[in-house]
Amino acid sequence: LQALEACLPLACLGALAVAFLAWRRGPQRYLSELPLRYDGPWIEAYWSSRPIRFFQRLVEVAVRCGAFGLLLELDKALGQGDVRTPQRAADARELITDLGPAFVKVVQVWASRPDILPEAYQREFEKLLEQVRPFGKEAALDTLRRSLPGADEGLFDDMSAFDRPVASASIGQVYRASAGGREVAVKVQRPDVREQVTLDLFVIRRLSAWGAYAPVESYARQFRSLGQLIDR
């Protein structure tokens, strides 16, 4: 107890010194907000300061991708690898779409590289170059309201234009609407896209670094390729 009492003044001085240096340094923007453009160190600093959110997403991605990898290995063990490849490729496309825009963007790059993927996966991933599963009308209107207050109060002539997009991509989708009698194209980003994309890029960087040491060489090679792609 006496030893603890002796250390207490030093601990208080240390805490005061840290607080003073933090005050002198001022607010750390890269810890309180996300960059508008890709900035690897900034994104890493931001999400490193939010370990719970990062860990939750990491576990979610690792479990879903790991389960898919186990299915592939099971197919091989049962001698059904070649037979089930077309279905597994379609399943992979659905999985990537579910995981979100950052994963779709990565796969879109892979889809333009026929030397990387098996033919069945190439065909399925090429579909993501043309059309990505759209998000719902309510999510689109919520995003629109945040960007354009009053968007559903007379800005557009007919809100039914937002029932169905004319095109859907990884980051957003486009609607054909009319405003004041003029036909306009309205592009709406996916909900919370900046936060989701930056978090997933951080997760992908971490998984690719760890996956490069996977005991199965084919997986380790894919993870190394993924890490190189993200770091370009």
Short mmCIF file of C-alpha atoms in Angstrom, two decimals, residues 79-217:
data_model
loop_
_atom_site.label_atom_id
_atom_site.label_comp_id
_atom_site.label_asym_id
_atom_site.label_seq_id
_atom_site.Cartn_x
_atom_site.Cartn_y
_atom_site.Cartn_z
CA GLY A 79 -15.04 -34.95 -55.46
CA GLN A 80 -17.72 -32.43 -56.46
CA GLY A 81 -15.50 -29.38 -56.95
CA ASP A 82 -15.84 -29.11 -60.73
CA VAL A 83 -19.54 -30.01 -60.75
CA ARG A 84 -20.47 -27.41 -58.16
CA THR A 85 -18.19 -24.62 -59.38
CA PRO A 86 -20.91 -22.73 -61.34
CA GLN A 87 -23.23 -22.74 -58.32
CA ARG A 88 -20.43 -21.75 -55.95
CA ALA A 89 -19.49 -18.89 -58.28
CA ALA A 90 -23.09 -17.62 -58.17
CA ASP A 91 -23.06 -18.00 -54.38
CA ALA A 92 -19.82 -16.00 -54.24
CA ARG A 93 -21.40 -13.16 -56.23
CA GLU A 94 -24.34 -13.05 -53.82
CA LEU A 95 -21.98 -13.11 -50.83
CA ILE A 96 -19.91 -10.23 -52.22
CA THR A 97 -23.06 -8.23 -52.89
CA ASP A 98 -24.26 -8.83 -49.32
CA LEU A 99 -20.92 -7.71 -47.86
CA GLY A 100 -21.22 -4.30 -49.46
CA PRO A 101 -19.71 -1.78 -51.89
CA ALA A 102 -16.05 -2.10 -50.89
CA PHE A 103 -16.10 -5.83 -51.62
CA VAL A 104 -18.01 -5.24 -54.85
CA LYS A 105 -15.37 -2.74 -55.98
CA VAL A 106 -12.57 -5.23 -55.32
CA VAL A 107 -14.38 -7.96 -57.26
CA GLN A 108 -15.09 -5.56 -60.13
CA VAL A 109 -11.34 -5.08 -60.51
CA TRP A 110 -10.82 -8.82 -60.39
CA ALA A 111 -13.55 -9.28 -63.02
CA SER A 112 -11.47 -7.25 -65.46
CA ARG A 113 -8.50 -9.61 -64.93
CA PRO A 114 -9.22 -12.99 -66.57
CA ASP A 115 -5.81 -14.26 -65.42
CA ILE A 116 -6.85 -14.13 -61.73
CA LEU A 117 -10.16 -15.99 -61.51
CA PRO A 118 -11.54 -19.30 -62.79
CA GLU A 119 -13.87 -18.88 -65.76
CA ALA A 120 -17.10 -19.55 -63.83
CA TYR A 121 -16.25 -16.91 -61.24
CA GLN A 122 -15.17 -14.53 -63.98
CA ARG A 123 -18.60 -14.80 -65.63
CA GLU A 124 -20.48 -14.27 -62.38
CA PHE A 125 -18.36 -11.34 -61.22
CA GLU A 126 -18.67 -9.65 -64.60
CA LYS A 127 -22.37 -9.27 -63.81
CA LEU A 128 -21.36 -6.87 -61.04
CA LEU A 129 -19.78 -4.62 -63.67
CA GLU A 130 -23.19 -4.10 -65.27
CA GLN A 131 -25.70 -4.16 -62.43
CA VAL A 132 -25.50 -4.42 -58.65
CA ARG A 133 -28.47 -5.37 -56.49
CA PRO A 134 -30.37 -2.12 -55.78
CA PHE A 135 -31.27 -0.91 -52.32
CA GLY A 136 -34.85 -0.06 -51.35
CA LYS A 137 -36.91 3.04 -51.96
CA GLU A 138 -37.12 4.07 -48.29
CA ALA A 139 -33.34 3.90 -47.87
CA ALA A 140 -32.93 5.99 -51.02
CA LEU A 141 -35.44 8.59 -49.82
CA ASP A 142 -33.82 8.79 -46.37
CA THR A 143 -30.46 9.50 -48.00
CA LEU A 144 -32.07 12.01 -50.36
CA ARG A 145 -33.74 13.85 -47.48
CA ARG A 146 -30.45 14.22 -45.65
CA SER A 147 -28.77 15.61 -48.76
CA LEU A 148 -31.71 17.71 -50.02
CA PRO A 149 -34.02 18.79 -47.18
CA GLY A 150 -37.57 18.92 -48.48
CA ALA A 151 -36.85 16.55 -51.34
CA ASP A 152 -40.19 14.82 -50.80
CA GLU A 153 -42.13 18.07 -50.29
CA GLY A 154 -42.54 19.34 -53.82
CA LEU A 155 -38.99 19.36 -55.16
CA PHE A 156 -39.82 16.51 -57.52
CA ASP A 157 -43.03 16.31 -59.53
CA ASP A 158 -43.73 12.64 -58.87
CA MET A 159 -42.12 10.66 -56.05
CA SER A 160 -43.09 7.39 -57.74
CA ALA A 161 -39.99 7.97 -59.88
CA PHE A 162 -38.05 6.58 -56.91
CA ASP A 163 -39.90 3.28 -56.89
CA ARG A 164 -37.30 1.73 -59.16
CA PRO A 165 -33.82 2.92 -60.22
CA VAL A 166 -32.81 2.93 -63.87
CA ALA A 167 -29.29 1.82 -62.92
CA SER A 168 -27.61 0.52 -59.78
CA ALA A 169 -23.87 0.44 -59.04
CA SER A 170 -21.67 -0.39 -56.07
CA ILE A 171 -21.68 3.13 -54.60
CA GLY A 172 -25.13 4.40 -55.59
CA GLN A 173 -27.99 4.22 -58.02
CA VAL A 174 -29.66 6.52 -60.54
CA TYR A 175 -33.31 7.48 -60.90
CA ARG A 176 -35.12 9.22 -63.75
CA ALA A 177 -37.32 11.92 -62.22
CA SER A 178 -38.82 15.27 -63.13
CA ALA A 179 -38.50 18.60 -61.33
CA GLY A 180 -40.46 21.65 -62.42
CA GLY A 181 -41.47 19.86 -65.60
CA ARG A 182 -37.88 19.07 -66.56
CA GLU A 183 -36.54 15.53 -66.70
CA VAL A 184 -33.54 15.04 -64.42
CA ALA A 185 -31.24 12.21 -63.41
CA VAL A 186 -30.90 11.80 -59.66
CA LYS A 187 -27.96 9.85 -58.28
CA VAL A 188 -28.38 8.61 -54.70
CA GLN A 189 -25.51 7.13 -52.73
CA ARG A 190 -25.97 3.94 -50.78
CA PRO A 191 -26.80 4.63 -47.12
CA ASP A 192 -23.74 5.45 -44.96
CA VAL A 193 -21.49 4.48 -47.86
CA ARG A 194 -18.40 6.40 -46.75
CA GLU A 195 -18.37 4.85 -43.28
CA GLN A 196 -19.09 1.37 -44.62
CA VAL A 197 -16.52 1.49 -47.40
CA THR A 198 -13.69 2.83 -45.22
CA LEU A 199 -14.41 0.31 -42.46
CA ASP A 200 -14.46 -2.54 -44.94
CA LEU A 201 -11.24 -1.37 -46.59
CA PHE A 202 -9.62 -1.44 -43.15
CA VAL A 203 -11.01 -4.94 -42.54
CA ILE A 204 -9.85 -6.15 -45.96
CA ARG A 205 -6.34 -4.81 -45.33
CA ARG A 206 -6.17 -6.65 -42.02
CA LEU A 207 -7.59 -9.90 -43.37
CA SER A 208 -5.29 -9.86 -46.41
CA ALA A 209 -2.24 -9.34 -44.16
CA TRP A 210 -3.21 -12.24 -41.88
CA GLY A 211 -4.49 -14.45 -44.70
CA ALA A 212 -1.15 -14.25 -46.50
CA TYR A 213 0.07 -16.77 -43.90
CA ALA A 214 -2.78 -19.24 -44.53
CA PRO A 215 -1.62 -22.90 -44.57
CA VAL A 216 -3.41 -23.49 -47.89
CA GLU A 217 -1.22 -21.93 -50.55
#
